[in-house]
mmCIF file of C-alpha atoms in Angstrom:
data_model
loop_
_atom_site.group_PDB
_atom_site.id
_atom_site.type_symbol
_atom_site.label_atom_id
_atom_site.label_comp_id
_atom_site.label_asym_id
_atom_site.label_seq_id
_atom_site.Cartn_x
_atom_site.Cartn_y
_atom_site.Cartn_z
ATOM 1 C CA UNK A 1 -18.686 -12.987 -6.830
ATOM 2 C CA UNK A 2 -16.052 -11.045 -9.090
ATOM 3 C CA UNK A 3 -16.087 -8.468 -6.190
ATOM 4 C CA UNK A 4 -15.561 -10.936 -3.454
ATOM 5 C CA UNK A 5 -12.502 -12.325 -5.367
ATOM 6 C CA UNK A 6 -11.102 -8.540 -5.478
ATOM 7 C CA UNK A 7 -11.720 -7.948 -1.923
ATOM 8 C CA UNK A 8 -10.117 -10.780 -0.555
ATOM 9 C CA UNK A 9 -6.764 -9.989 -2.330
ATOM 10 C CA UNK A 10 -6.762 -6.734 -1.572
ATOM 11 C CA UNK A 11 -7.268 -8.482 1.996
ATOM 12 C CA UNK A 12 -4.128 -10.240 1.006
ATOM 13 C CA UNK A 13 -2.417 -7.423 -0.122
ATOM 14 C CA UNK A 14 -2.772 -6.319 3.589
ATOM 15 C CA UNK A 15 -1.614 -9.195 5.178
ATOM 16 C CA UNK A 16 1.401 -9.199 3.129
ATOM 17 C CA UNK A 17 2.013 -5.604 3.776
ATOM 18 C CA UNK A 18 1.433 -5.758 7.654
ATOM 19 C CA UNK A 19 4.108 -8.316 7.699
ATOM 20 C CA UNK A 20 6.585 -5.452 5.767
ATOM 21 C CA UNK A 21 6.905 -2.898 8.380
ATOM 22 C CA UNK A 22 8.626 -5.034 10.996
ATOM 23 C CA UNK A 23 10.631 -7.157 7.560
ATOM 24 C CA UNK A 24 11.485 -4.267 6.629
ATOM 25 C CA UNK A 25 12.839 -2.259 10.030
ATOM 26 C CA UNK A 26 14.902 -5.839 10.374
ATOM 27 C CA UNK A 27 16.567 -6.010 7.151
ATOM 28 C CA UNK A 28 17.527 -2.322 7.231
ATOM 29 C CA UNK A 29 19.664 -3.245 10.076
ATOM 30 C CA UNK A 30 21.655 -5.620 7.549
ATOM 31 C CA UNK A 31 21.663 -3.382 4.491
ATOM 32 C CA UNK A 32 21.550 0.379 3.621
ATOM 33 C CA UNK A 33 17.768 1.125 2.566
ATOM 34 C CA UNK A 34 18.892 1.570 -1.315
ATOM 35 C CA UNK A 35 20.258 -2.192 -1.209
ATOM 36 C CA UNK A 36 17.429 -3.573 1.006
ATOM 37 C CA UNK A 37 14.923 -1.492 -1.687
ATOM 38 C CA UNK A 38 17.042 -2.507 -4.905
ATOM 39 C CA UNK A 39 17.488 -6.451 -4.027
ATOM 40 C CA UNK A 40 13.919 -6.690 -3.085
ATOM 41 C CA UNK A 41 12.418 -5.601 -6.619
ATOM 42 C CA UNK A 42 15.420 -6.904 -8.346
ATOM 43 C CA UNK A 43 13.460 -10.078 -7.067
ATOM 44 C CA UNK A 44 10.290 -8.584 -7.615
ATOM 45 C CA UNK A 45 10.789 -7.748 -11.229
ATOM 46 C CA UNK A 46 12.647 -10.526 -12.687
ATOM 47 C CA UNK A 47 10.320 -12.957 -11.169
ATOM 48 C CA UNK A 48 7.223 -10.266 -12.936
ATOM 49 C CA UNK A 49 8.796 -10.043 -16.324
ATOM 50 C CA UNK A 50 9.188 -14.000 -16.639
ATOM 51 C CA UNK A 51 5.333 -14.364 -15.925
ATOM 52 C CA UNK A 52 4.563 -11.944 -18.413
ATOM 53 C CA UNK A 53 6.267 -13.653 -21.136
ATOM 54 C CA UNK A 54 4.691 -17.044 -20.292
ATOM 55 C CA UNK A 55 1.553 -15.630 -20.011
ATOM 56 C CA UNK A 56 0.251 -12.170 -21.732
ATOM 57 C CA UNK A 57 3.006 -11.656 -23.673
ATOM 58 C CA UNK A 58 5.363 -8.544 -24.664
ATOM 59 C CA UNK A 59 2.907 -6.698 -26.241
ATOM 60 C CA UNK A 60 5.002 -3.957 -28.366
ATOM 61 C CA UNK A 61 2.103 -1.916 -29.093
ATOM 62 C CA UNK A 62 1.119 -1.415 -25.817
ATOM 63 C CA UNK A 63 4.255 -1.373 -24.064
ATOM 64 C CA UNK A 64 4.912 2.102 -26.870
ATOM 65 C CA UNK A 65 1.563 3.308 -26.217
ATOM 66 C CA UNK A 66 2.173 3.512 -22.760
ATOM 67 C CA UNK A 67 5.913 3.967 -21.975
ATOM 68 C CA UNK A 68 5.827 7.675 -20.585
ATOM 69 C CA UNK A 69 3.539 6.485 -18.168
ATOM 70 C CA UNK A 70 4.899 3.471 -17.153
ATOM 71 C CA UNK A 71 8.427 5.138 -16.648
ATOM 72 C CA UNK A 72 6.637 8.195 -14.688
ATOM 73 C CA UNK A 73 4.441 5.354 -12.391
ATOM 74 C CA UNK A 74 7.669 3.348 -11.804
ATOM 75 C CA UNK A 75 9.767 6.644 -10.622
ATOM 76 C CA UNK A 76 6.891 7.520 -8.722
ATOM 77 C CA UNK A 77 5.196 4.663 -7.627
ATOM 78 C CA UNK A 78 8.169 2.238 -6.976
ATOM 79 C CA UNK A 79 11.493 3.898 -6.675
ATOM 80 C CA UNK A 80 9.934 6.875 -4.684
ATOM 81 C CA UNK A 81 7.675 5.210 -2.451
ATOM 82 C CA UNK A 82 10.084 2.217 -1.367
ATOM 83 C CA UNK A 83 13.352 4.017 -1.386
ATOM 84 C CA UNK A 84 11.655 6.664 0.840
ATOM 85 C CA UNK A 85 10.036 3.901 2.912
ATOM 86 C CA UNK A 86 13.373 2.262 3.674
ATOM 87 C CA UNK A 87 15.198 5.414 4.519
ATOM 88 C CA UNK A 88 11.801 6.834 6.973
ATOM 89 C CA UNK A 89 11.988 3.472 9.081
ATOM 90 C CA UNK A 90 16.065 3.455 9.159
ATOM 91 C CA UNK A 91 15.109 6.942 11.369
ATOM 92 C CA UNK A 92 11.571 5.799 12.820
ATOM 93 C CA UNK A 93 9.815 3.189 14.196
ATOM 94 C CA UNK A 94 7.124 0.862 12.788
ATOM 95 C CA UNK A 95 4.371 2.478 14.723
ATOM 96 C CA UNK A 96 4.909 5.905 13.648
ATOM 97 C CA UNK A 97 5.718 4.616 9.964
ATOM 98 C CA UNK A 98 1.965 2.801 9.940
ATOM 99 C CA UNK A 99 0.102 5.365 11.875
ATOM 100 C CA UNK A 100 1.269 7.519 8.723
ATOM 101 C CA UNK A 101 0.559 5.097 6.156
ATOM 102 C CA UNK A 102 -3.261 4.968 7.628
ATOM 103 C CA UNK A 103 -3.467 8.554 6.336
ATOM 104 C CA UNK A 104 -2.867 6.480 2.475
ATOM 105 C CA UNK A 105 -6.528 6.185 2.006
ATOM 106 C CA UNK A 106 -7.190 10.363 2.593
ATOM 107 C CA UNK A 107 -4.405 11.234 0.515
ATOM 108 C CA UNK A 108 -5.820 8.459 -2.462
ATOM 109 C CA UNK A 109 -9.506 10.231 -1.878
ATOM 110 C CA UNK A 110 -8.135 13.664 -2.163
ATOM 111 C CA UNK A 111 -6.163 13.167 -5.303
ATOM 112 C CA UNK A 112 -8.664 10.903 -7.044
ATOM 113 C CA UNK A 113 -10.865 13.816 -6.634
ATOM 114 C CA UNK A 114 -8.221 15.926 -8.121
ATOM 115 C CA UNK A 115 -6.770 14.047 -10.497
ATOM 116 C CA UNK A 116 -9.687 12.572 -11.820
ATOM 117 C CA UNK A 117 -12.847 14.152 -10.303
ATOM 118 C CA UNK A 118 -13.637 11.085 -8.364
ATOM 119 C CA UNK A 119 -17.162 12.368 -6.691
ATOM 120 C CA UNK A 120 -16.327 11.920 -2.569
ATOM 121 C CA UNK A 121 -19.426 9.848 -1.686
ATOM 122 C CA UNK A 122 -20.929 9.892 2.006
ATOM 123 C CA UNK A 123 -19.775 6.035 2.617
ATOM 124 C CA UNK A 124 -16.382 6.533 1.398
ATOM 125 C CA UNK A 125 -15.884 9.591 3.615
ATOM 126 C CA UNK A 126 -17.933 7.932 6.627
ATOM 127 C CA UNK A 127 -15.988 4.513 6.210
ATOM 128 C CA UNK A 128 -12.859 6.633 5.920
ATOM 129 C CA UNK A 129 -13.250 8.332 9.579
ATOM 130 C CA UNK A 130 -14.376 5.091 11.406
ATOM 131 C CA UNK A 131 -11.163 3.167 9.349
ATOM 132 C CA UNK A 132 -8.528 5.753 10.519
ATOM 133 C CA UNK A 133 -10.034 6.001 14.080
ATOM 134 C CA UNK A 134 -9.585 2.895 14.389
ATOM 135 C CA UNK A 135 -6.112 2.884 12.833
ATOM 136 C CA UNK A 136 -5.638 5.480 15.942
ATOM 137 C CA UNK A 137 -6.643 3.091 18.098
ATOM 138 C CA UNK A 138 -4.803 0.184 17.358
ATOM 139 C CA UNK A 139 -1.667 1.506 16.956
ATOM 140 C CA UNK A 140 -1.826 4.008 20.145
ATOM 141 C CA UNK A 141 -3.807 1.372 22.619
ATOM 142 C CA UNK A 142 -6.589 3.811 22.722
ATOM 143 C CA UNK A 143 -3.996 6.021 24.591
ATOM 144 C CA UNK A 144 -4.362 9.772 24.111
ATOM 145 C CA UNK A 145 -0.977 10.625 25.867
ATOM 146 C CA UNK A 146 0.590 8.108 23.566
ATOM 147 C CA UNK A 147 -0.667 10.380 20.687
ATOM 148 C CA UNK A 148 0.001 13.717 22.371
ATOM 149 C CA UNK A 149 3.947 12.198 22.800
ATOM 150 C CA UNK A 150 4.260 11.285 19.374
ATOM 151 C CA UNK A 151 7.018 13.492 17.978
ATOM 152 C CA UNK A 152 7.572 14.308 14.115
ATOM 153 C CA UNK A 153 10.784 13.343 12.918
ATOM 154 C CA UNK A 154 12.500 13.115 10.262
ATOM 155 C CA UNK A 155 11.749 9.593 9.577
ATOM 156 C CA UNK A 156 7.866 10.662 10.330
ATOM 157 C CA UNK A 157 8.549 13.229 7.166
ATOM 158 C CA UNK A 158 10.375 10.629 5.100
ATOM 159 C CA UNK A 159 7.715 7.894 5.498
ATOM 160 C CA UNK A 160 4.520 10.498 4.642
ATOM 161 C CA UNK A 161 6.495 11.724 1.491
ATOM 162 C CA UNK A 162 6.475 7.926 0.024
ATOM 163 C CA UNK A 163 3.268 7.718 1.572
ATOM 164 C CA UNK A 164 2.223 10.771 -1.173
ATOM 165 C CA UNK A 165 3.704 8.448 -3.674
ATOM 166 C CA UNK A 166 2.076 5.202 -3.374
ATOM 167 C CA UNK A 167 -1.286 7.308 -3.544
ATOM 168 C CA UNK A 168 -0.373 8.700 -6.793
ATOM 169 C CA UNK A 169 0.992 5.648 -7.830
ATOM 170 C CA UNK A 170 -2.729 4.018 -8.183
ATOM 171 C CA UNK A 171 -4.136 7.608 -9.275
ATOM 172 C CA UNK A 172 -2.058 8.487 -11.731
ATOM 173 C CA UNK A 173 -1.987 4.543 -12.870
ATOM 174 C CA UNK A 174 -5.722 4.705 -13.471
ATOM 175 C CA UNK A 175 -5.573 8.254 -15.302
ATOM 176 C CA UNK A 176 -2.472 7.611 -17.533
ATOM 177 C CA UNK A 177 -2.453 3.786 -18.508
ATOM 178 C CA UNK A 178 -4.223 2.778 -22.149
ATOM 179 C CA UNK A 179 -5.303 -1.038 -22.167
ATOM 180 C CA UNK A 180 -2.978 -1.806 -19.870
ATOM 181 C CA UNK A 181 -3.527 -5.224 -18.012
ATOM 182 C CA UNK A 182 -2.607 -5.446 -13.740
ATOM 183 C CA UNK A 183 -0.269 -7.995 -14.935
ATOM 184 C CA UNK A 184 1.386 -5.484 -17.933
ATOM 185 C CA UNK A 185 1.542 -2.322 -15.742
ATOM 186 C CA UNK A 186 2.608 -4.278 -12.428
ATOM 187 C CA UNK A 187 5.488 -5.654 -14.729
ATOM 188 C CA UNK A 188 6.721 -2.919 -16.572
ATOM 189 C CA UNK A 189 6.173 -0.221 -14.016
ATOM 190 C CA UNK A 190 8.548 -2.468 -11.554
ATOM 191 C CA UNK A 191 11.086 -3.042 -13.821
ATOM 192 C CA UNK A 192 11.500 0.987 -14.019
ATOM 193 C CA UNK A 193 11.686 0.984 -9.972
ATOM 194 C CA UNK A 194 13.981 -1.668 -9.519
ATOM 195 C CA UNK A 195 16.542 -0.429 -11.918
ATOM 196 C CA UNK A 196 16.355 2.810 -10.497
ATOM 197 C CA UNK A 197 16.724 1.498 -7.114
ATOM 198 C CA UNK A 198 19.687 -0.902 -8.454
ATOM 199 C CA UNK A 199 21.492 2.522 -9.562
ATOM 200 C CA UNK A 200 20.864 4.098 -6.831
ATOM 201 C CA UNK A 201 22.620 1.705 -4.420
ATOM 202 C CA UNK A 202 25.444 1.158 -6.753
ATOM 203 C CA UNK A 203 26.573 4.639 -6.862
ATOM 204 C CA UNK A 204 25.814 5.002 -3.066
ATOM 205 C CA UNK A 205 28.968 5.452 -0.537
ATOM 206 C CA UNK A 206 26.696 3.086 1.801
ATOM 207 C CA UNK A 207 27.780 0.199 0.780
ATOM 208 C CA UNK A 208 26.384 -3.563 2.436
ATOM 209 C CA UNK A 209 29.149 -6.290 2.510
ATOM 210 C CA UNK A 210 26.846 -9.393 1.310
ATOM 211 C CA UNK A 211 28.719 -12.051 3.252
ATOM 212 C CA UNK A 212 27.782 -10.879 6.499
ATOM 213 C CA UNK A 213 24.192 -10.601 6.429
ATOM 214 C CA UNK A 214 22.550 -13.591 7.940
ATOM 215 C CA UNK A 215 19.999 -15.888 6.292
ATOM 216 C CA UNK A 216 16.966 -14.511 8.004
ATOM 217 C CA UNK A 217 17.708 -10.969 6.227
ATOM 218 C CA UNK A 218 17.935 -12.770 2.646
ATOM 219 C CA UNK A 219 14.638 -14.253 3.898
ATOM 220 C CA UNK A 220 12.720 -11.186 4.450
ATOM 221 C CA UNK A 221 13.981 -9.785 1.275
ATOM 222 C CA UNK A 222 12.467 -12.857 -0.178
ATOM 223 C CA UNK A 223 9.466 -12.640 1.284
ATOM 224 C CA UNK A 224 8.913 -8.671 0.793
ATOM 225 C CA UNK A 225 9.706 -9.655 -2.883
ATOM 226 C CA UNK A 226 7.724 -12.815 -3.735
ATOM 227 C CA UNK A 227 4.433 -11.767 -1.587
ATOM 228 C CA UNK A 228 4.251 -8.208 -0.728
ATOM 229 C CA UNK A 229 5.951 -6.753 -4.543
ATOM 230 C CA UNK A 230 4.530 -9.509 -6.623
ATOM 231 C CA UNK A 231 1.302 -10.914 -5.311
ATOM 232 C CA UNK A 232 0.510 -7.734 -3.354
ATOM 233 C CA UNK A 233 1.466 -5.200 -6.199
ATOM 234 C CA UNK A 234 -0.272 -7.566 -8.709
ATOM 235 C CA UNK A 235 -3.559 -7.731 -6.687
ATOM 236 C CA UNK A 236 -3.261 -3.802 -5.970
ATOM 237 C CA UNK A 237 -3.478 -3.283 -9.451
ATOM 238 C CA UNK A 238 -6.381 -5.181 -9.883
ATOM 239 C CA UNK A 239 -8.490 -3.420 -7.556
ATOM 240 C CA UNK A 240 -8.064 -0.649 -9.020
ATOM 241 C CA UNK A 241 -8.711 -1.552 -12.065
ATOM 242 C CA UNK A 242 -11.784 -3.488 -10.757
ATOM 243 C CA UNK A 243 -13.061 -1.000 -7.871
ATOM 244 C CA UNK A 244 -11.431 2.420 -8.192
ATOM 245 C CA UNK A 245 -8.390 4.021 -6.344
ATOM 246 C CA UNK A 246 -10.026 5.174 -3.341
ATOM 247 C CA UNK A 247 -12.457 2.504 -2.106
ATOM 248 C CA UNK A 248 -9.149 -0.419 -3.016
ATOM 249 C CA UNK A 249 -6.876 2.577 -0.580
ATOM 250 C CA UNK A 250 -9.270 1.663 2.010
ATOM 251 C CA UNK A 251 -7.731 -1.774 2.839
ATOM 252 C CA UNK A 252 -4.410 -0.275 3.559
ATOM 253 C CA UNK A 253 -6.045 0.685 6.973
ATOM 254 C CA UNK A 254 -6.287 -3.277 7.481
ATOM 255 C CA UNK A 255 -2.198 -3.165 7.193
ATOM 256 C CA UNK A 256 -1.633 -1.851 11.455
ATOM 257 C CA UNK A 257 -4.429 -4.610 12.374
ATOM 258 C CA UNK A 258 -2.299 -7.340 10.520
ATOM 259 C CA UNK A 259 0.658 -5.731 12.410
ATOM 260 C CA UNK A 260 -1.067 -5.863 15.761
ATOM 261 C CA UNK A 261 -2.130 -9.729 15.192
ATOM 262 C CA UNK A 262 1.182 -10.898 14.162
ATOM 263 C CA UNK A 263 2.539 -9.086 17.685
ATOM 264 C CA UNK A 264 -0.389 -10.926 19.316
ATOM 265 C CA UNK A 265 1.208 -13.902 17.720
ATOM 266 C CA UNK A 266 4.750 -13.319 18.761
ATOM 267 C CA UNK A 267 3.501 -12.858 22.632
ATOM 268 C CA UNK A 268 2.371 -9.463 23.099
ATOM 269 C CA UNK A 269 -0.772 -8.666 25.073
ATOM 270 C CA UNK A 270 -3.303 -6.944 23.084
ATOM 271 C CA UNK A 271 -5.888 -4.078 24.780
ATOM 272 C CA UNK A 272 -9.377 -3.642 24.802
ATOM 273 C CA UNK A 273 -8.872 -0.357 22.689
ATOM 274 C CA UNK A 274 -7.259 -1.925 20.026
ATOM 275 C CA UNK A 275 -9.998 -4.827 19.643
ATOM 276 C CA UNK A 276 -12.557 -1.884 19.192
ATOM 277 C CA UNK A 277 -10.283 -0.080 16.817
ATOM 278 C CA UNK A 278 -10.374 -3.374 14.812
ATOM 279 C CA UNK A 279 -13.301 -3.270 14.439
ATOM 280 C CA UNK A 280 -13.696 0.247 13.563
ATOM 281 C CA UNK A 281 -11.376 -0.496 10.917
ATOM 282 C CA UNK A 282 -13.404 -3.355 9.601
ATOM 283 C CA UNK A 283 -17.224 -1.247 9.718
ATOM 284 C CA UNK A 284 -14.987 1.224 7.668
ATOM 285 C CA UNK A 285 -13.556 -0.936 4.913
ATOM 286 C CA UNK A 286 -17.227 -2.590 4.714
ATOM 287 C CA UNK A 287 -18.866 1.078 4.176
ATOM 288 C CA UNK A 288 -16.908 2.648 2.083
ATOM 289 C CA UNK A 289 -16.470 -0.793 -0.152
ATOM 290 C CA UNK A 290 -20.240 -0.810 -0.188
ATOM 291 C CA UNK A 291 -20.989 -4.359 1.270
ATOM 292 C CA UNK A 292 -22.648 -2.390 4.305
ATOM 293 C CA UNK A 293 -25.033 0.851 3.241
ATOM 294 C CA UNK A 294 -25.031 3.794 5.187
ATOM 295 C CA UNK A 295 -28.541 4.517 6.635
ATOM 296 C CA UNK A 296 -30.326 7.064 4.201
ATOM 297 C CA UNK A 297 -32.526 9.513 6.334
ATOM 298 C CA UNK A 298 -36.212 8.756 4.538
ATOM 299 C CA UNK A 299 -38.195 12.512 3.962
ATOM 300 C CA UNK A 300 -41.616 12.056 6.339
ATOM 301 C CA UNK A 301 -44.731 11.071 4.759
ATOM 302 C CA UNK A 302 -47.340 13.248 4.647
ATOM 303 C CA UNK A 303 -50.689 12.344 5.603
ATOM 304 C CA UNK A 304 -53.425 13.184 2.870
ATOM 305 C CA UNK A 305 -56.438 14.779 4.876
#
């Protein structure tokens, strides 16, 4: 039961996070991707630090205990990943920035086994393959010219580098923090990203003029801040606390299939390819999570004569 309660926020944690990519290739029209970054977890980490206090609690021992880390995970994990996710889609397109981010649960694998020799089990690397096939397939329409024409750009470059740090973000999270709670290292570690992505836009020559960006663009920032920092950060957390780095990785494959149903939604015709790479991407969340085994291969009997 505690299990199903993990897995369907890390299922929110995807929804939320589907919705980003296109939120977030909006709003950088409006503001330079330090501002768009900065006024998001601004949000993000006032609205963190004032559950904390109503709820856990500053807890001075373990905010000392920790600090290194939490400074190091909020460089990394926040300021890196989200100021280099803002810039990569300023120069590249939503499709290119998610067929990258489906790579997040390889990268997580690979330096979980690293990092903190994480065994690679055969459902995690069998539900990794069908998940990223079927990442393939819903973001190319099963279309093997479509991935033959993809170019590497800048952007492309950009977008994988912050992909690198969101998978060390969990990783190094679950090898550095002592008695931390989701709630404590969410908190503390956003507080360090949003005040270096606060300084960052200050001091940068791009400046946004605030009283020309429309409502909808203050909405987005919102949302990216209330659901996809907070609640999706928050739940992130937990999973790994709860399930490990690389099997809670594994739902980020679910983040292009959100995409694709909320373009569904909006009025664009979906393919038979992408239905199957659905549910590619579903058989390889369920395997590697463990909810569906992998067939063992059984050693023959032998008959006693």
């Amino acid at each position: 039961m505690k299990k199903l309660k993990i897995y369907m926020m890390l299922i929110g944690f995807s929804i939320f996070t589907g919705a980003t990519f296109n939120l977030a290739k909006y709003t950088v029209g409006y503001f330079s991707p330090s501002s768009a970054a900065a006024w998001r977890f601004g949000l993000a980490a006032a609205v963190m630090l004032t559950i904390l206090v109503f709820t856990e609690g500053i807890k001075k021992n373990q905010l000392r205990r920790n600090a290194v880390s939490y400074v190091m995970l909020g460089i990394i994990g926040i300021f890196g990943f989200n100021a280099l996710f803002f810039l990569g889609l300023k120069h590249t397109s939503p499709v290119n920035g998610a067929l990258i981010m489906g790579l997040n649960p390889l990268l997580t694998t690979i330096f979980a086994r690293i990092i903190l020799k994480n065994s690679i089990t055969k459902k995690q690397a069998v539900g990794i393959i069908f998940a990223f096939v079927g990442v393939l397939l819903v973001i190319t329409h099963g279309s093997i010219e479509t991935i033959r024409t993809l170019s590497i750009s800048a952007g492309d470059l950009i977008v994988f580098a912050g992909n690198i740090c969101w998978a060390l973000y969990g990783v190094l999270g679950r090898r550095f923090i002592k008695d931390g709670t989701p709630l404590s290292t969410t908190t503390y570690t956003m507080v360090v990203g949003a005040v270096s992505l606060a300084a960052v836009s200050l001091f940068s020559s791009n400046h946004t003029s605030l009283p020309g960006i429309p409502i909808e663009a203050w909405g987005a920032i919102a949302f990216m801040a209330l659901f996809t920092s907070v609640l999706g950060y928050l739940w992130w957390n937990q999973g790994i606390k709860e399930i490990g780095a690389s099997k809670t990785s594994l739902f980020f494959n679910l983040v292009p299939v959100v995409t694709m149903l909320i373009s569904i939604a909006l009025g664009t015709p979906v393919t038979i390819f992408q239905i199957i790479g659905v549910v590619f991407v579903i058989l390889g969340v369920l395997i590697s999570s463990g909810v569906m085994r992998v067939a063992k291969s059984k050693p023959e009997k032998t008959a006693v004569v």
